[in-house]
Coordinates of C-alpha atoms in Angstrom, one line a residue:
X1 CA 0.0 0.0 0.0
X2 CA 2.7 2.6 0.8
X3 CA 4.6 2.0 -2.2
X4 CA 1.3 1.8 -4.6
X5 CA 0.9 5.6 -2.9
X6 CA 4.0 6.7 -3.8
X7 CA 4.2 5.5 -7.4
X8 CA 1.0 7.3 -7.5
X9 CA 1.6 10.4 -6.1
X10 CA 4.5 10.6 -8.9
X11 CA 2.5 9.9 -11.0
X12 CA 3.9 6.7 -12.4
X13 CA 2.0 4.1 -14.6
X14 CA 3.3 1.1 -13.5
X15 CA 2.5 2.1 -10.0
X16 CA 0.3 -1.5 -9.4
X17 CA 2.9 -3.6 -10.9
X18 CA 5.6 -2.1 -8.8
X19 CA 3.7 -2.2 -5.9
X20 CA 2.9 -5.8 -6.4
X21 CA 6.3 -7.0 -7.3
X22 CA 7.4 -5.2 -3.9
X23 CA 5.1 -7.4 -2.1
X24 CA 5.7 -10.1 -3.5
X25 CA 9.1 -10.0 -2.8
X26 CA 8.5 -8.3 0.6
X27 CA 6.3 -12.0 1.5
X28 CA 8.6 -14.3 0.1
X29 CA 11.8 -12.6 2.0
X30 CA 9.8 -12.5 5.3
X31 CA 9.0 -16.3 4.7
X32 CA 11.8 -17.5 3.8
X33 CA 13.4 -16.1 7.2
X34 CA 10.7 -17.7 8.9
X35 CA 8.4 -14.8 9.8
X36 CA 5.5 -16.5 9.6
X37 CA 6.3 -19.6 11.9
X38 CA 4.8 -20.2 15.4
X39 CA 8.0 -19.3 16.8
X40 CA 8.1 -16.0 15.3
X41 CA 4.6 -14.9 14.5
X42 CA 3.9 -11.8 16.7
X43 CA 6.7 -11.6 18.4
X44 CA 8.4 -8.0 19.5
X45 CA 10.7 -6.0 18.2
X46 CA 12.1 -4.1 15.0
X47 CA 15.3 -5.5 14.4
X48 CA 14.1 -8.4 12.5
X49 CA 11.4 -6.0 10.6
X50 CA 14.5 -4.2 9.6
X51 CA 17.3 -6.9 8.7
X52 CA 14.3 -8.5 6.6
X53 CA 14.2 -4.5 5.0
X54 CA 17.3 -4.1 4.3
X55 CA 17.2 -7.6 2.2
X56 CA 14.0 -6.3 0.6
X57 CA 15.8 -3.5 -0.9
X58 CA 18.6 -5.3 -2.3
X59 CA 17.0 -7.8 -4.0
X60 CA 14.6 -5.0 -5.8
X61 CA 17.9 -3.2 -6.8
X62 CA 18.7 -6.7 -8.5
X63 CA 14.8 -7.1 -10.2
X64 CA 15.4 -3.5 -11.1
X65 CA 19.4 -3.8 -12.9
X66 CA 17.9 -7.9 -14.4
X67 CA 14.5 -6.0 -16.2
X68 CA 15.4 -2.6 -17.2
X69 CA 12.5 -1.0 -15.8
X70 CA 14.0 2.2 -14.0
X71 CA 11.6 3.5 -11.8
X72 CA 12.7 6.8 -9.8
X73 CA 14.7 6.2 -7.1
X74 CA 13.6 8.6 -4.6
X75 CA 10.1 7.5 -5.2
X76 CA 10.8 4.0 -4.8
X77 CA 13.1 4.2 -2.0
X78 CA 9.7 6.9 -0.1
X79 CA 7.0 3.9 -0.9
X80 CA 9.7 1.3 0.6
X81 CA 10.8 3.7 3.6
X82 CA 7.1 4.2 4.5
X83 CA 6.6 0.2 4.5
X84 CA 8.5 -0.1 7.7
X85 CA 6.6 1.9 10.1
X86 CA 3.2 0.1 8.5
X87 CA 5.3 -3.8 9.1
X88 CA 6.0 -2.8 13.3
X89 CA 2.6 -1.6 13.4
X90 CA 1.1 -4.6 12.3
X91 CA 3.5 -6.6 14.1
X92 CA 2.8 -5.1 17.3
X93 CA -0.7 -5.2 16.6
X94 CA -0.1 -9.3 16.1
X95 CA 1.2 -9.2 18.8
X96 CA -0.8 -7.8 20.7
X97 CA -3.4 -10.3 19.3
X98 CA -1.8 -13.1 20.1
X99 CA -1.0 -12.3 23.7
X100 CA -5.1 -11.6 24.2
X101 CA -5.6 -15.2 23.1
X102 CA -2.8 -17.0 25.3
X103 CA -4.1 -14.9 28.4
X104 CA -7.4 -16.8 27.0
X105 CA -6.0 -20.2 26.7
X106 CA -6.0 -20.1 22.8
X107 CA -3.2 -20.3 20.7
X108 CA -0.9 -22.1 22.6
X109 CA 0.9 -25.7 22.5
X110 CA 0.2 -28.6 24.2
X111 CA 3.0 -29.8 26.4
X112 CA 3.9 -33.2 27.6
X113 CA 6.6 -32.2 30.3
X114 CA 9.7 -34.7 31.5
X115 CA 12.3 -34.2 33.9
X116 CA 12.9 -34.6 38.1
X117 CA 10.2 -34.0 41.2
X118 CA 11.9 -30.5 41.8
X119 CA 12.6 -29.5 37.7
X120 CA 9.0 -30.0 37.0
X121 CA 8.3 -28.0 39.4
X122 CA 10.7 -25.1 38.6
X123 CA 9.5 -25.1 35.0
X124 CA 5.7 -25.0 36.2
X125 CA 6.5 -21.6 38.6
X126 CA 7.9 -20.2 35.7
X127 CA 5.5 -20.6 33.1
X128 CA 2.8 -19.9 35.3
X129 CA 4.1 -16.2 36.1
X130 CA 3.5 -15.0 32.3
X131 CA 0.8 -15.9 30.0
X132 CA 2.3 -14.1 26.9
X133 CA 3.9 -17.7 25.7
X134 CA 3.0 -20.6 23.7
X135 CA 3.2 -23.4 26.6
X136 CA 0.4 -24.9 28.3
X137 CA 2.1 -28.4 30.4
X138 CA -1.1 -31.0 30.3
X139 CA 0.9 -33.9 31.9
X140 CA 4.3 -34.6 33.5
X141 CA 6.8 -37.8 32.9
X142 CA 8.7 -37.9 36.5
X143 CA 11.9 -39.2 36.5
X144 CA 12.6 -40.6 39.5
X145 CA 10.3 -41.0 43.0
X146 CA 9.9 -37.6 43.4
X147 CA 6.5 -36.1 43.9
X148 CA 6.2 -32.9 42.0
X149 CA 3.5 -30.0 43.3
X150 CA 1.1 -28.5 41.4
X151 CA 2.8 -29.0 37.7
X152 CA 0.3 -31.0 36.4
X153 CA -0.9 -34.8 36.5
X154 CA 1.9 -37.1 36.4
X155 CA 0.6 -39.5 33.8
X156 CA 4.0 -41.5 33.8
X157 CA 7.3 -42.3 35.7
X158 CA 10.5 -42.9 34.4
X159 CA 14.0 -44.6 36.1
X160 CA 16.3 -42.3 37.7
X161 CA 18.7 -44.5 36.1
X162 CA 19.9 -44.9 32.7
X163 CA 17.5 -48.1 31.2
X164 CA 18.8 -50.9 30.0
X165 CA 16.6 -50.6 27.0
X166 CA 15.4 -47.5 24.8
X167 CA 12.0 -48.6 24.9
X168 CA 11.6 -48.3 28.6
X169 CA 11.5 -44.5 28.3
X170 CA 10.3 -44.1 25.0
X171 CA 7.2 -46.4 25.5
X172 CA 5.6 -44.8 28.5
X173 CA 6.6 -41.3 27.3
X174 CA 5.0 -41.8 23.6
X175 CA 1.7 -43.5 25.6
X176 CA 1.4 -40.2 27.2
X177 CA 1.8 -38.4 24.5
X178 CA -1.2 -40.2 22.2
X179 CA -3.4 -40.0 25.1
X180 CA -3.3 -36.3 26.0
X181 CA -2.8 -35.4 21.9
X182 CA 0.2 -33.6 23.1
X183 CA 2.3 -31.3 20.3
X184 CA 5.4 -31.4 21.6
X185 CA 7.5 -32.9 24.4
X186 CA 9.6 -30.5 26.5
X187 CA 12.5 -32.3 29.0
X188 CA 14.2 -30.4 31.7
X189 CA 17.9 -31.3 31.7
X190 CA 19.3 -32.8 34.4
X191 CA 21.8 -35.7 35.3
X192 CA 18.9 -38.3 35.4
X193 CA 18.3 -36.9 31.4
X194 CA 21.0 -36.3 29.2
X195 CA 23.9 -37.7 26.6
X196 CA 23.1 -41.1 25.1
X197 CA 19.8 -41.3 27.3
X198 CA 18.2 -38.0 25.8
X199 CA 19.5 -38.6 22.6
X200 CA 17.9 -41.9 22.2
X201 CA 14.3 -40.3 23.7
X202 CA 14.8 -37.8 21.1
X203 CA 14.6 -40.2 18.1
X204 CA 11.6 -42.1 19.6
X205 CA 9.4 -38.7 19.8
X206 CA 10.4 -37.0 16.6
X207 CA 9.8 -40.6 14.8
X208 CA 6.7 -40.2 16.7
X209 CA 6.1 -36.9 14.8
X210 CA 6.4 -34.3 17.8
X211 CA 9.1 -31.5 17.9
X212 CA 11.2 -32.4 21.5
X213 CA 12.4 -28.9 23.2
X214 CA 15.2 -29.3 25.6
X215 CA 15.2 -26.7 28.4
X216 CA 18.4 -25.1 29.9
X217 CA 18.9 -23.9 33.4
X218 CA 19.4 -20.7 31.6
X219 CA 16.7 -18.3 32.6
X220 CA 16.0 -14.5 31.8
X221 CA 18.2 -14.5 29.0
X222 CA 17.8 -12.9 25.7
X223 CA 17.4 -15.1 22.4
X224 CA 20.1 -12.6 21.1
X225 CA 22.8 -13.1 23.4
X226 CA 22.3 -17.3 23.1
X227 CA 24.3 -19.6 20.4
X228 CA 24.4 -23.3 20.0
X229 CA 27.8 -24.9 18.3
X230 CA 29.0 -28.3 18.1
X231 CA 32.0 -29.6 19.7
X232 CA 33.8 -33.0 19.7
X233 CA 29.9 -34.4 19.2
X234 CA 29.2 -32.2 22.1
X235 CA 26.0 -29.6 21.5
X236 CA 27.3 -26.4 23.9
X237 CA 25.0 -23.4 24.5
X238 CA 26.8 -20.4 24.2
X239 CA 25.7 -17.0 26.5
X240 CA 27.3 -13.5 25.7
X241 CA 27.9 -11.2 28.2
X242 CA 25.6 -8.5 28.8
X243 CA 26.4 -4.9 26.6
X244 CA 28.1 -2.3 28.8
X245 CA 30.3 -0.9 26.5
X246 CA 31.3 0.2 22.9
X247 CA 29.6 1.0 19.9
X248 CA 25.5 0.7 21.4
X249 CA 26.8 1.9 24.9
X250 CA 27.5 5.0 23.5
X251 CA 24.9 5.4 21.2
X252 CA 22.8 5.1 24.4
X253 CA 25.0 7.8 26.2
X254 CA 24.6 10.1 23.0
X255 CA 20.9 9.6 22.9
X256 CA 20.3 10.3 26.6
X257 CA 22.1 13.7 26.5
X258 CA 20.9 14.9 23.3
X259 CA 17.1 13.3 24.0
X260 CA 17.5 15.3 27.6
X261 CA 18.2 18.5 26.1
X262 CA 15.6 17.9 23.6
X263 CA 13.1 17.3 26.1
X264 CA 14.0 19.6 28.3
X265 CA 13.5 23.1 25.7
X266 CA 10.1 21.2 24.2
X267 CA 8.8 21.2 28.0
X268 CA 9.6 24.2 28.9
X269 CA 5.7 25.8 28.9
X270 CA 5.2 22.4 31.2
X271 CA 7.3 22.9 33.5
X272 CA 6.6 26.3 34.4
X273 CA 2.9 25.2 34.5
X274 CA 3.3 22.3 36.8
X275 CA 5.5 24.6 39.0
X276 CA 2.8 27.4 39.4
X277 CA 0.3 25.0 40.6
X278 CA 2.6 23.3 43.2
X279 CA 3.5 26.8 44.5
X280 CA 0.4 27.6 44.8
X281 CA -1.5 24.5 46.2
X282 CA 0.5 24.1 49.1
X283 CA 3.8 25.9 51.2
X284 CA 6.9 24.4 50.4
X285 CA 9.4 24.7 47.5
X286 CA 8.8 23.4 44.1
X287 CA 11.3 20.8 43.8
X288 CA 12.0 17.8 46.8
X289 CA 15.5 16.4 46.2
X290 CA 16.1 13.4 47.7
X291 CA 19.3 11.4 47.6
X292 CA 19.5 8.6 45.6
X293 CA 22.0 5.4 44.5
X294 CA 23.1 5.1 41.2
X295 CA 25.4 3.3 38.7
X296 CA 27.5 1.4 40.8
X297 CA 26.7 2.8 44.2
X298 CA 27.7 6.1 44.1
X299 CA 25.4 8.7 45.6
X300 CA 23.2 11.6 43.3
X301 CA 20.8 14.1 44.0
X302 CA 17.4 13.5 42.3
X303 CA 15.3 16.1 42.0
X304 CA 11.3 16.1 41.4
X305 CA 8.3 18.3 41.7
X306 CA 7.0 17.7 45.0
X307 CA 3.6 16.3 45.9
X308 CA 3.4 15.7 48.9
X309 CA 3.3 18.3 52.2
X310 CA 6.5 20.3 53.2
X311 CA 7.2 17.7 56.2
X312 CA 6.6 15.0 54.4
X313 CA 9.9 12.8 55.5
X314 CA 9.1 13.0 59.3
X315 CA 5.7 11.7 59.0
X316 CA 7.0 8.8 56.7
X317 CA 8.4 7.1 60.1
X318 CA 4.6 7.5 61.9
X319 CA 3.3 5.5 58.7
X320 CA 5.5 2.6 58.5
X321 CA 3.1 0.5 59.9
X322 CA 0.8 1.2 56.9
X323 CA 3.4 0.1 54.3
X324 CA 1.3 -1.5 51.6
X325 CA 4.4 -2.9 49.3
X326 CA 6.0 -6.4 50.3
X327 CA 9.3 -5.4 50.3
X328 CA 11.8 -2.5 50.6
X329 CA 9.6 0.8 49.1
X330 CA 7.3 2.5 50.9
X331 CA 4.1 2.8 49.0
X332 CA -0.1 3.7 50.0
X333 CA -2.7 4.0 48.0
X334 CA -4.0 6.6 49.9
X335 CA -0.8 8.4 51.4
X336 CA -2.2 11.2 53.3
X337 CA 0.9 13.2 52.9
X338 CA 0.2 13.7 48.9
X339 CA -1.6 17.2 47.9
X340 CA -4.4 17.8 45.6
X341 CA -1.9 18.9 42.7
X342 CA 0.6 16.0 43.5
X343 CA -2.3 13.3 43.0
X344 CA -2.3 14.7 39.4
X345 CA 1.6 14.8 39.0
X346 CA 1.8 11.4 40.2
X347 CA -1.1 9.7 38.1
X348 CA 0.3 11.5 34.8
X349 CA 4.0 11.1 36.1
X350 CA 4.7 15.0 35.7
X351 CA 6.6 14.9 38.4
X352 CA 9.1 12.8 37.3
X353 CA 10.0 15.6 34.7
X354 CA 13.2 17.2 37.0
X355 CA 15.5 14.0 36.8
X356 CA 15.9 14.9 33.0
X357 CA 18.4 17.5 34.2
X358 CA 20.0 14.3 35.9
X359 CA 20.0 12.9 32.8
X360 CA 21.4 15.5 31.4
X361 CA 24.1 15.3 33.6
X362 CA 24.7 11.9 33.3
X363 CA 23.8 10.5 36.7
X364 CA 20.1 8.8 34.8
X365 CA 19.7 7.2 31.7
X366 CA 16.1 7.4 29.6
X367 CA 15.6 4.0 30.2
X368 CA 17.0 2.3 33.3
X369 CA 15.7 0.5 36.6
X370 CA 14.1 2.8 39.2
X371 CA 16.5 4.6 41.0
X372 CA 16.4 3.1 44.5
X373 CA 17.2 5.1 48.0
X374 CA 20.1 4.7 50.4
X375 CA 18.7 2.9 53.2
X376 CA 17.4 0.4 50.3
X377 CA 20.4 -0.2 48.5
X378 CA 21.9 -1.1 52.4
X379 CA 19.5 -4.2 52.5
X380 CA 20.2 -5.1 49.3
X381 CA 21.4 -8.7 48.7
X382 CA 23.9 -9.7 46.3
X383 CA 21.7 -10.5 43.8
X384 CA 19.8 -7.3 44.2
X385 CA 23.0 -5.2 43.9
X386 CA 23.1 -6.1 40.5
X387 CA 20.5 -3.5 39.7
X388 CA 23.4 -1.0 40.2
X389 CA 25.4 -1.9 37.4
X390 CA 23.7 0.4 34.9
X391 CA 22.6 3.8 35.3
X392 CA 18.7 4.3 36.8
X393 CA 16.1 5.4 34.5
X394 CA 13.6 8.6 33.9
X395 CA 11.4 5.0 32.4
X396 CA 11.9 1.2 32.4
X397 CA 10.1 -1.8 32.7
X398 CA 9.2 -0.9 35.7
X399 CA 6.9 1.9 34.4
X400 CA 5.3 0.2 31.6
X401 CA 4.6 -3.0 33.6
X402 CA 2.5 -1.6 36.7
X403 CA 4.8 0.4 38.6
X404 CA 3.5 0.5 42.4
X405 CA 1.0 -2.9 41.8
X406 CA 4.2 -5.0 41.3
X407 CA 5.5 -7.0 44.3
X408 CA 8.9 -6.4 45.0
X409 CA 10.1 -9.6 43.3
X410 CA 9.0 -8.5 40.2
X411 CA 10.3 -5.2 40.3
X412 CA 13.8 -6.9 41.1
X413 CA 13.2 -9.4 38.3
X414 CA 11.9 -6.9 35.8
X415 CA 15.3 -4.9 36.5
X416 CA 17.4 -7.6 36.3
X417 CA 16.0 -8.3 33.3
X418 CA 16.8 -5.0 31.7
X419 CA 20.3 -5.0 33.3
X420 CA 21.0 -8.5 31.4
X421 CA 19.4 -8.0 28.1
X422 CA 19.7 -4.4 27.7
X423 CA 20.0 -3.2 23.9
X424 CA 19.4 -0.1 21.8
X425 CA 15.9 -1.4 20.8
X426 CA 14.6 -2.5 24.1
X427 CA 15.2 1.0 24.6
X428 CA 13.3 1.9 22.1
X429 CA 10.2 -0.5 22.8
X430 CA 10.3 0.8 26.8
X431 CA 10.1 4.3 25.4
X432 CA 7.5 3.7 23.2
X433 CA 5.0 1.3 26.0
X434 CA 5.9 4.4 28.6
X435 CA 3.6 7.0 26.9
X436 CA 0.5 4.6 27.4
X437 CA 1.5 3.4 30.7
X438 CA 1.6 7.2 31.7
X439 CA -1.9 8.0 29.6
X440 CA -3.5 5.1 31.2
X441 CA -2.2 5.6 35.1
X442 CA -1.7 2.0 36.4
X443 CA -0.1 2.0 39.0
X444 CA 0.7 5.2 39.7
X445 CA 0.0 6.8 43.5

């Protein structure tokens, strides 16, 4: 459609040949990359979208040179440019879709789970947190005596040893797998499964016509920074370290500066609104500056418009009993501290506008995990430290995931997350889910 407009608008008169030769081509790169498999259908991101651009592009620079037909350049390479905002929107729409009818119970796979008492059980927790992927588990294989919890009804045990023949796992396994019409068979690795033994399962079930998926004790880590090789007959998973320097590190440095500054002379008119109304709704100054921890652990001031009363601090310590968050933060729902204007700030997030001037001094990024106060950072654990090794953020996921209605837990896994797996273009996606998490409010008081 975009590039049938723009042969138009130029008034060209092949402009419904071109455009259907573009997608053509456009359909058969995307499949032959595998865009359109269950594995990739709807998922996020515009890296793919692009890479699969990019390849569009050259190939229609080769149909163009083999034919003859010249169409003009700028007007070709306007219809194609346009085509990639139109592919992530319809991408994130599909995706959006899809996650609708997993939260539903629809469009998922049917999974015949295998592995020890304590694995199952592992995998189960896990699943069970999210509802945006394909896995349903409909019956377990225990290996073992093991009684696993809730992962679902063990319809078959297996030897914790190695069997003296193939048939004793793959018989019971396959018998399971015909009686709850299962479409793939997922094993847990583990000592009890692996090497000759899982190798020999693996020929019974794919004979049987099911995919087998082997799972890792490798969680929270981005497809991107995963590789699989082949040594010595050995199948080795390889895990990059997460980015903190070069090339994307300091586009991100770049961006936050330059994005900072940007922001900051757009929202001018803004800020000297929001600080007219919190002069005048209540004494106090404009701005509450608070200490807080940054990359790793040294000290900044923060600096925000300030909703709640002038004393608020001391009366923090008479409400500690009213805590309503599981771990560390302070949070109420209804904090009798907060004014009438800083109810507002809060709900739209205005008053988070300030730290851009710590972002413009380098102490915040954009995107980041929330950053976290003193007397939290003294209780952190070692695992939770590790939220420290990137700068904090105006935004993260965090923000776009339910801010104050997450559990601790989540907000440490949701940070960790980031701090792992952090890339230019998760970036970019945060940025562009923070604008409706701020229009729509969750979470915010």
């Amino acid at each position: 459609m975009p590039a049938y407009a723009a042969f138009r608008l130029a008034g060209e008169t092949l402009a419904l040949w071109s455009a259907a030769v573009a997608a053509l081509a456009w359909v058969c790169v995307r499949a032959s990359r595998g865009r359109y498999t269950w594995r990739d259908l709807g998922e996020r991101g515009p890296d793919p979208v692009l890479r699969d651009w990019l390849i569009l592009v050259g190939l229609l620079v080769l149909a163009r040179a083999a034919t003859g037909v010249e169409p003009p350049r700028q007007v070709a390479l306007a219809g194609l440019v346009a085509c990639l905002p139109v592919t992530l929107i319809c991408r994130g729409l599909t995706h959006r879709h899809l996650r609708a009818r997993r939260r539903s119970g629809r469009a998922v796979r049917r999974a015949l789970v295998i592995g020890e008492a304590g694995a199952l059980d592992a995998l189960a927790q896990h699943l069970a947190r999210r509802t945006d992927h394909e896995f349903i588990v409909v019956g377990a294989c225990a290996i073992g005596d093991g009684a696993p919890g809730a992962v679902a009804p063990v319809v078959a045990r297996l030897n914790a040893s190695a069997p003296e023949r193939p048939s004793d796992d793959s018989l019971p396994v396959l018998t399971a797998a015909r009686r709850l019409d299962v479409d793939l068979v997922l094993v847990v690795s583990g000592p009890s499964m692996a090497g000759e033994r899982l190798r020999r399962l693996s020929w019974a079930v794919h004979e049987y016509g099911r995919p087998l998926v082997v799972v890792p004790g490798v969680t929270e880590v981005a497809q991107r920074r995963v590789s699989v090789s082949s040594v010595a007959g050995l199948t080795m998973l390889h895990v990059a370290p997460p980015v903190r320097r070069g090339a994307a590190a300091l586009l991100k440095e770049v961006t936050d500066r330059v994005g900072a500054a940007v922001l900051l002379v757009l929202l001018a008119p803004v800020f000297l609104a929001v600080a007219i109304a919190v002069r005048l709704d209540s004494p106090g100054t404009v701005l509450h500056r608070q200490l807080r921890v940054g990359q790793g652990g040294r000290p900044f001031s923060m600096a925000k418009f300030r909703t709640m009363v002038a004393d608020a601090e001391r009366l923090r310590d008479e409400l500690t009993r009213t805590n309503e968050h599981d771990g560390l933060m302070f949070k109420m729902r209804s904090d009798p501290r907060i004014t009438r204007v800083g109810r507002v700030l809060r709900r739209s997030s205005l008053d988070e506008l300030p730290q851009l001037f710590n972002v413009l001094c380098g102490h915040m990024s954009l995107v980041g995990p929330r950053p976290p106060l003193p007397d939290e950072v003294a209780e952190y654990n070692e695992v939770e430290l590790r939220r420290l090794s990137v700068k904090p953020g105006l935004t993260g996921l965090w923000q776009v995931s339910g801010r104050s209605n997450l559990s601790w837990d989540e907000t440490i896994a949701l940070d960790l997350r980031y701090v792992d797996n952090w890339s230019p273009t998760v970036d970019l996606g945060i940025l562009g889910r923070t604008l409706r998490a701020v229009v729509e409010g969750n979470g915010a008081y």
